[in-house]
Amino acid sequence: NQMGVIDRDGFRRLFVASLLNATWDAVDREAEIAFRTFDTNQTGTLDFNEYITACTRMIRATSGAPPATSMYP
């Protein structure tokens, strides 16, 4: 800002964007796409099952593991 300081939110944005080698806008856009994908019932929130599914898919994506088949019939 004009005073030469950065607040926690500003630092977080820069830190995350730099770790991902991307702009904050790109990170924010990807996060929105992911959230909408995981919010399967389109409520604007993630329920427990949606959250667990999201975590599982993200872990598998980063570990290189093959996609899992559905845990639910």
N, CA, C and O atoms as a GROMACS GRO file, in nm:
protein
  292
    1ASN      N    1   0.083  -0.119   0.000
    1ASN     CA    2   0.000   0.000   0.000
    1ASN      C    3   0.087   0.125   0.000
    1ASN      O    4   0.210   0.116  -0.011
    2GLN      N    5   0.024   0.240   0.013
    2GLN     CA    6   0.100   0.367   0.007
    2GLN      C    7   0.196   0.384   0.124
    2GLN      O    8   0.290   0.463   0.115
    3MET      N    9   0.173   0.314   0.234
    3MET     CA   10   0.260   0.327   0.352
    3MET      C   11   0.377   0.229   0.348
    3MET      O   12   0.459   0.228   0.440
    4GLY      N   13   0.384   0.149   0.244
    4GLY     CA   14   0.496   0.056   0.233
    4GLY      C   15   0.483  -0.068   0.318
    4GLY      O   16   0.584  -0.132   0.349
    5VAL      N   17   0.361  -0.104   0.358
    5VAL     CA   18   0.340  -0.226   0.436
    5VAL      C   19   0.241  -0.315   0.363
    5VAL      O   20   0.167  -0.270   0.275
    6ILE      N   21   0.242  -0.442   0.400
    6ILE     CA   22   0.148  -0.537   0.342
    6ILE      C   23   0.074  -0.606   0.456
    6ILE      O   24   0.135  -0.649   0.554
    7ASP      N   25  -0.057  -0.618   0.442
    7ASP     CA   26  -0.135  -0.683   0.547
    7ASP      C   27  -0.133  -0.835   0.528
    7ASP      O   28  -0.080  -0.885   0.428
    8ARG      N   29  -0.190  -0.906   0.621
    8ARG     CA   30  -0.188  -1.052   0.619
    8ARG      C   31  -0.252  -1.107   0.492
    8ARG      O   32  -0.197  -1.197   0.429
    9ASP      N   33  -0.367  -1.052   0.453
    9ASP     CA   34  -0.435  -1.100   0.333
    9ASP      C   35  -0.350  -1.076   0.208
    9ASP      O   36  -0.339  -1.163   0.123
   10GLY      N   37  -0.291  -0.959   0.198
   10GLY     CA   38  -0.204  -0.928   0.085
   10GLY      C   39  -0.085  -1.021   0.080
   10GLY      O   40  -0.047  -1.069  -0.027
   11PHE      N   41  -0.025  -1.047   0.196
   11PHE     CA   42   0.089  -1.138   0.202
   11PHE      C   43   0.047  -1.279   0.160
   11PHE      O   44   0.117  -1.345   0.084
   12ARG      N   45  -0.068  -1.324   0.211
   12ARG     CA   46  -0.118  -1.457   0.179
   12ARG      C   47  -0.137  -1.472   0.029
   12ARG      O   48  -0.099  -1.574  -0.030
   13ARG      N   49  -0.196  -1.372  -0.034
   13ARG     CA   50  -0.219  -1.377  -0.178
   13ARG      C   51  -0.087  -1.386  -0.255
   13ARG      O   52  -0.073  -1.468  -0.346
   14LEU      N   53   0.008  -1.303  -0.218
   14LEU     CA   54   0.137  -1.306  -0.287
   14LEU      C   55   0.211  -1.437  -0.262
   14LEU      O   56   0.272  -1.493  -0.353
   15PHE      N   57   0.206  -1.484  -0.138
   15PHE     CA   58   0.276  -1.606  -0.101
   15PHE      C   59   0.220  -1.727  -0.177
   15PHE      O   60   0.297  -1.804  -0.235
   16VAL      N   61   0.089  -1.741  -0.178
   16VAL     CA   62   0.027  -1.853  -0.248
   16VAL      C   63   0.055  -1.843  -0.398
   16VAL      O   64   0.092  -1.942  -0.461
   17ALA      N   65   0.036  -1.724  -0.453
   17ALA     CA   66   0.059  -1.705  -0.597
   17ALA      C   67   0.204  -1.735  -0.634
   17ALA      O   68   0.230  -1.794  -0.738
   18SER      N   69   0.298  -1.694  -0.549
   18SER     CA   70   0.439  -1.718  -0.581
   18SER      C   71   0.475  -1.866  -0.570
   18SER      O   72   0.556  -1.916  -0.648
   19LEU      N   73   0.414  -1.937  -0.475
   19LEU     CA   74   0.439  -2.081  -0.463
   19LEU      C   75   0.388  -2.155  -0.585
   19LEU      O   76   0.446  -2.256  -0.627
   20LEU      N   77   0.281  -2.106  -0.641
   20LEU     CA   78   0.221  -2.172  -0.757
   20LEU      C   79   0.270  -2.114  -0.888
   20LEU      O   80   0.231  -2.158  -0.996
   21ASN      N   81   0.358  -2.014  -0.878
   21ASN     CA   82   0.409  -1.946  -0.996
   21ASN      C   83   0.295  -1.897  -1.085
   21ASN      O   84   0.294  -1.920  -1.206
   22ALA      N   85   0.198  -1.830  -1.022
   22ALA     CA   86   0.080  -1.781  -1.093
   22ALA      C   87   0.038  -1.648  -1.033
   22ALA      O   88   0.081  -1.612  -0.923
   23THR      N   89  -0.044  -1.575  -1.104
   23THR     CA   90  -0.098  -1.451  -1.049
   23THR      C   91  -0.211  -1.487  -0.952
   23THR      O   92  -0.267  -1.596  -0.957
   24TRP      N   93  -0.242  -1.392  -0.863
   24TRP     CA   94  -0.351  -1.416  -0.769
   24TRP      C   95  -0.482  -1.435  -0.844
   24TRP      O   96  -0.564  -1.518  -0.805
   25ASP      N   97  -0.504  -1.358  -0.951
   25ASP     CA   98  -0.628  -1.372  -1.028
   25ASP      C   99  -0.642  -1.514  -1.082
   25ASP      O  100  -0.751  -1.570  -1.080
   26ALA      N  101  -0.532  -1.573  -1.130
   26ALA     CA  102  -0.535  -1.709  -1.181
   26ALA      C  103  -0.564  -1.809  -1.069
   26ALA      O  104  -0.642  -1.902  -1.088
   27VAL      N  105  -0.501  -1.790  -0.953
   27VAL     CA  106  -0.525  -1.877  -0.838
   27VAL      C  107  -0.671  -1.867  -0.795
   27VAL      O  108  -0.737  -1.968  -0.771
   28ASP      N  109  -0.722  -1.744  -0.786
   28ASP     CA  110  -0.860  -1.720  -0.745
   28ASP      C  111  -0.957  -1.784  -0.844
   28ASP      O  112  -1.056  -1.845  -0.804
   29ARG      N  113  -0.930  -1.770  -0.972
   29ARG     CA  114  -1.016  -1.826  -1.076
   29ARG      C  115  -1.018  -1.980  -1.067
   29ARG      O  116  -1.125  -2.041  -1.074
   30GLU      N  117  -0.901  -2.041  -1.050
   30GLU     CA  118  -0.894  -2.187  -1.039
   30GLU      C  119  -0.964  -2.237  -0.913
   30GLU      O  120  -1.030  -2.341  -0.914
   31ALA      N  121  -0.950  -2.162  -0.803
   31ALA     CA  122  -1.017  -2.200  -0.679
   31ALA      C  123  -1.169  -2.196  -0.697
   31ALA      O  124  -1.239  -2.284  -0.647
   32GLU      N  125  -1.219  -2.096  -0.766
   32GLU     CA  126  -1.362  -2.084  -0.791
   32GLU      C  127  -1.412  -2.201  -0.877
   32GLU      O  128  -1.517  -2.259  -0.850
   33ILE      N  129  -1.336  -2.236  -0.980
   33ILE     CA  130  -1.373  -2.349  -1.066
   33ILE      C  131  -1.375  -2.478  -0.984
   33ILE      O  132  -1.469  -2.557  -0.995
   34ALA      N  133  -1.273  -2.499  -0.902
   34ALA     CA  134  -1.267  -2.620  -0.819
   34ALA      C  135  -1.384  -2.624  -0.722
   34ALA      O  136  -1.448  -2.728  -0.705
   35PHE      N  137  -1.413  -2.511  -0.657
   35PHE     CA  138  -1.523  -2.507  -0.560
   35PHE      C  139  -1.655  -2.543  -0.628
   35PHE      O  140  -1.732  -2.623  -0.576
   36ARG      N  141  -1.680  -2.484  -0.742
   36ARG     CA  142  -1.805  -2.514  -0.814
   36ARG      C  143  -1.812  -2.660  -0.856
   36ARG      O  144  -1.919  -2.720  -0.856
   37THR      N  145  -1.698  -2.718  -0.891
   37THR     CA  146  -1.694  -2.859  -0.928
   37THR      C  147  -1.727  -2.947  -0.809
   37THR      O  148  -1.803  -3.043  -0.822
   38PHE      N  149  -1.671  -2.916  -0.692
   38PHE     CA  150  -1.692  -2.996  -0.573
   38PHE      C  151  -1.830  -2.974  -0.511
   38PHE      O  152  -1.881  -3.062  -0.442
   39ASP      N  153  -1.890  -2.858  -0.532
   39ASP     CA  154  -2.023  -2.827  -0.480
   39ASP      C  155  -2.128  -2.890  -0.571
   39ASP      O  156  -2.198  -2.821  -0.645
   40THR      N  157  -2.137  -3.023  -0.564
   40THR     CA  158  -2.218  -3.096  -0.660
   40THR      C  159  -2.368  -3.066  -0.651
   40THR      O  160  -2.439  -3.078  -0.751
   41ASN      N  161  -2.416  -3.028  -0.533
   41ASN     CA  162  -2.559  -2.996  -0.521
   41ASN      C  163  -2.586  -2.846  -0.538
   41ASN      O  164  -2.698  -2.800  -0.520
   42GLN      N  165  -2.483  -2.771  -0.571
   42GLN     CA  166  -2.491  -2.628  -0.604
   42GLN      C  167  -2.560  -2.545  -0.497
   42GLN      O  168  -2.648  -2.464  -0.526
   43THR      N  169  -2.518  -2.566  -0.370
   43THR     CA  170  -2.574  -2.488  -0.259
   43THR      C  171  -2.488  -2.368  -0.223
   43THR      O  172  -2.530  -2.282  -0.146
   44GLY      N  173  -2.368  -2.360  -0.280
   44GLY     CA  174  -2.276  -2.253  -0.243
   44GLY      C  175  -2.194  -2.286  -0.121
   44GLY      O  176  -2.118  -2.203  -0.071
   45THR      N  177  -2.209  -2.409  -0.071
   45THR     CA  178  -2.129  -2.458   0.041
   45THR      C  179  -2.089  -2.602   0.011
   45THR      O  180  -2.149  -2.668  -0.074
   46LEU      N  181  -1.987  -2.650   0.080
   46LEU     CA  182  -1.948  -2.790   0.067
   46LEU      C  183  -1.995  -2.864   0.192
   46LEU      O  184  -1.956  -2.830   0.303
   47ASP      N  185  -2.080  -2.966   0.172
   47ASP     CA  186  -2.119  -3.047   0.286
   47ASP      C  187  -2.005  -3.146   0.314
   47ASP      O  188  -1.904  -3.148   0.244
   48PHE      N  189  -2.022  -3.227   0.417
   48PHE     CA  190  -1.915  -3.317   0.459
   48PHE      C  191  -1.871  -3.409   0.345
   48PHE      O  192  -1.752  -3.423   0.319
   49ASN      N  193  -1.967  -3.472   0.278
   49ASN     CA  194  -1.931  -3.565   0.170
   49ASN      C  195  -1.862  -3.494   0.055
   49ASN      O  196  -1.766  -3.547  -0.001
   50GLU      N  197  -1.909  -3.376   0.018
   50GLU     CA  198  -1.844  -3.300  -0.089
   50GLU      C  199  -1.702  -3.262  -0.049
   50GLU      O  200  -1.610  -3.269  -0.131
   51TYR      N  201  -1.684  -3.222   0.077
   51TYR     CA  202  -1.551  -3.183   0.126
   51TYR      C  203  -1.454  -3.302   0.123
   51TYR      O  204  -1.341  -3.290   0.077
   52ILE      N  205  -1.500  -3.417   0.173
   52ILE     CA  206  -1.415  -3.537   0.174
   52ILE      C  207  -1.381  -3.579   0.031
   52ILE      O  208  -1.267  -3.616   0.003
   53THR      N  209  -1.478  -3.573  -0.058
   53THR     CA  210  -1.454  -3.606  -0.198
   53THR      C  211  -1.350  -3.511  -0.258
   53THR      O  212  -1.260  -3.554  -0.330
   54ALA      N  213  -1.363  -3.382  -0.227
   54ALA     CA  214  -1.268  -3.282  -0.278
   54ALA      C  215  -1.127  -3.312  -0.227
   54ALA      O  216  -1.031  -3.311  -0.304
   55CYS      N  217  -1.116  -3.338  -0.097
   55CYS     CA  218  -0.984  -3.367  -0.039
   55CYS      C  219  -0.922  -3.491  -0.102
   55CYS      O  220  -0.804  -3.493  -0.136
   56THR      N  221  -1.003  -3.594  -0.118
   56THR     CA  222  -0.954  -3.719  -0.178
   56THR      C  223  -0.907  -3.697  -0.320
   56THR      O  224  -0.800  -3.745  -0.359
   57ARG      N  225  -0.985  -3.623  -0.398
   57ARG     CA  226  -0.947  -3.598  -0.537
   57ARG      C  227  -0.821  -3.514  -0.546
   57ARG      O  228  -0.736  -3.538  -0.632
   58MET      N  229  -0.807  -3.415  -0.457
   58MET     CA  230  -0.687  -3.330  -0.460
   58MET      C  231  -0.564  -3.408  -0.418
   58MET      O  232  -0.456  -3.391  -0.477
   59ILE      N  233  -0.577  -3.494  -0.318
   59ILE     CA  234  -0.464  -3.575  -0.273
   59ILE      C  235  -0.421  -3.671  -0.384
   59ILE      O  236  -0.302  -3.686  -0.410
   60ARG      N  237  -0.517  -3.735  -0.447
   60ARG     CA  238  -0.486  -3.827  -0.556
   60ARG      C  239  -0.420  -3.754  -0.672
   60ARG      O  240  -0.327  -3.806  -0.734
   61ALA      N  241  -0.468  -3.634  -0.701
   61ALA     CA  242  -0.411  -3.556  -0.813
   61ALA      C  243  -0.266  -3.520  -0.786
   61ALA      O  244  -0.183  -3.523  -0.878
   62THR      N  245  -0.234  -3.485  -0.661
   62THR     CA  246  -0.097  -3.444  -0.630
   62THR      C  247  -0.004  -3.562  -0.608
   62THR      O  248   0.118  -3.549  -0.620
   63SER      N  249  -0.062  -3.679  -0.576
   63SER     CA  250   0.024  -3.796  -0.551
   63SER      C  251   0.049  -3.878  -0.676
   63SER      O  252   0.135  -3.966  -0.676
   64GLY      N  253  -0.025  -3.849  -0.782
   64GLY     CA  254  -0.010  -3.926  -0.905
   64GLY      C  255  -0.084  -4.057  -0.903
   64GLY      O  256  -0.069  -4.139  -0.993
   65ALA      N  257  -0.166  -4.078  -0.799
   65ALA     CA  258  -0.244  -4.202  -0.790
   65ALA      C  259  -0.356  -4.200  -0.893
   65ALA      O  260  -0.406  -4.093  -0.929
   66PRO      N  261  -0.394  -4.317  -0.940
   66PRO     CA  262  -0.505  -4.322  -1.037
   66PRO      C  263  -0.635  -4.278  -0.971
   66PRO      O  264  -0.651  -4.295  -0.850
   67PRO      N  265  -0.729  -4.224  -1.048
   67PRO     CA  266  -0.857  -4.181  -0.991
   67PRO      C  267  -0.929  -4.300  -0.928
   67PRO      O  268  -0.926  -4.411  -0.979
   68ALA      N  269  -0.993  -4.272  -0.815
   68ALA     CA  270  -1.068  -4.378  -0.747
   68ALA      C  271  -1.206  -4.392  -0.809
   68ALA      O  272  -1.262  -4.298  -0.863
   69THR      N  273  -1.257  -4.512  -0.799
   69THR     CA  274  -1.396  -4.530  -0.839
   69THR      C  275  -1.482  -4.478  -0.725
   69THR      O  276  -1.432  -4.458  -0.614
   70SER      N  277  -1.608  -4.457  -0.750
   70SER     CA  278  -1.698  -4.402  -0.649
   70SER      C  279  -1.701  -4.492  -0.526
   70SER      O  280  -1.708  -4.614  -0.536
   71MET      N  281  -1.696  -4.428  -0.410
   71MET     CA  282  -1.705  -4.502  -0.284
   71MET      C  283  -1.851  -4.531  -0.250
   71MET      O  284  -1.879  -4.609  -0.160
   72TYR      N  285  -1.943  -4.469  -0.321
   72TYR     CA  286  -2.084  -4.480  -0.292
   72TYR      C  287  -2.156  -4.544  -0.409
   72TYR      O  288  -2.125  -4.513  -0.524
   73PRO      N  289  -2.251  -4.632  -0.381
   73PRO     CA  290  -2.325  -4.697  -0.491
   73PRO      C  291  -2.408  -4.598  -0.569
   73PRO      O  292  -2.476  -4.637  -0.665
   0.00000   0.00000   0.00000
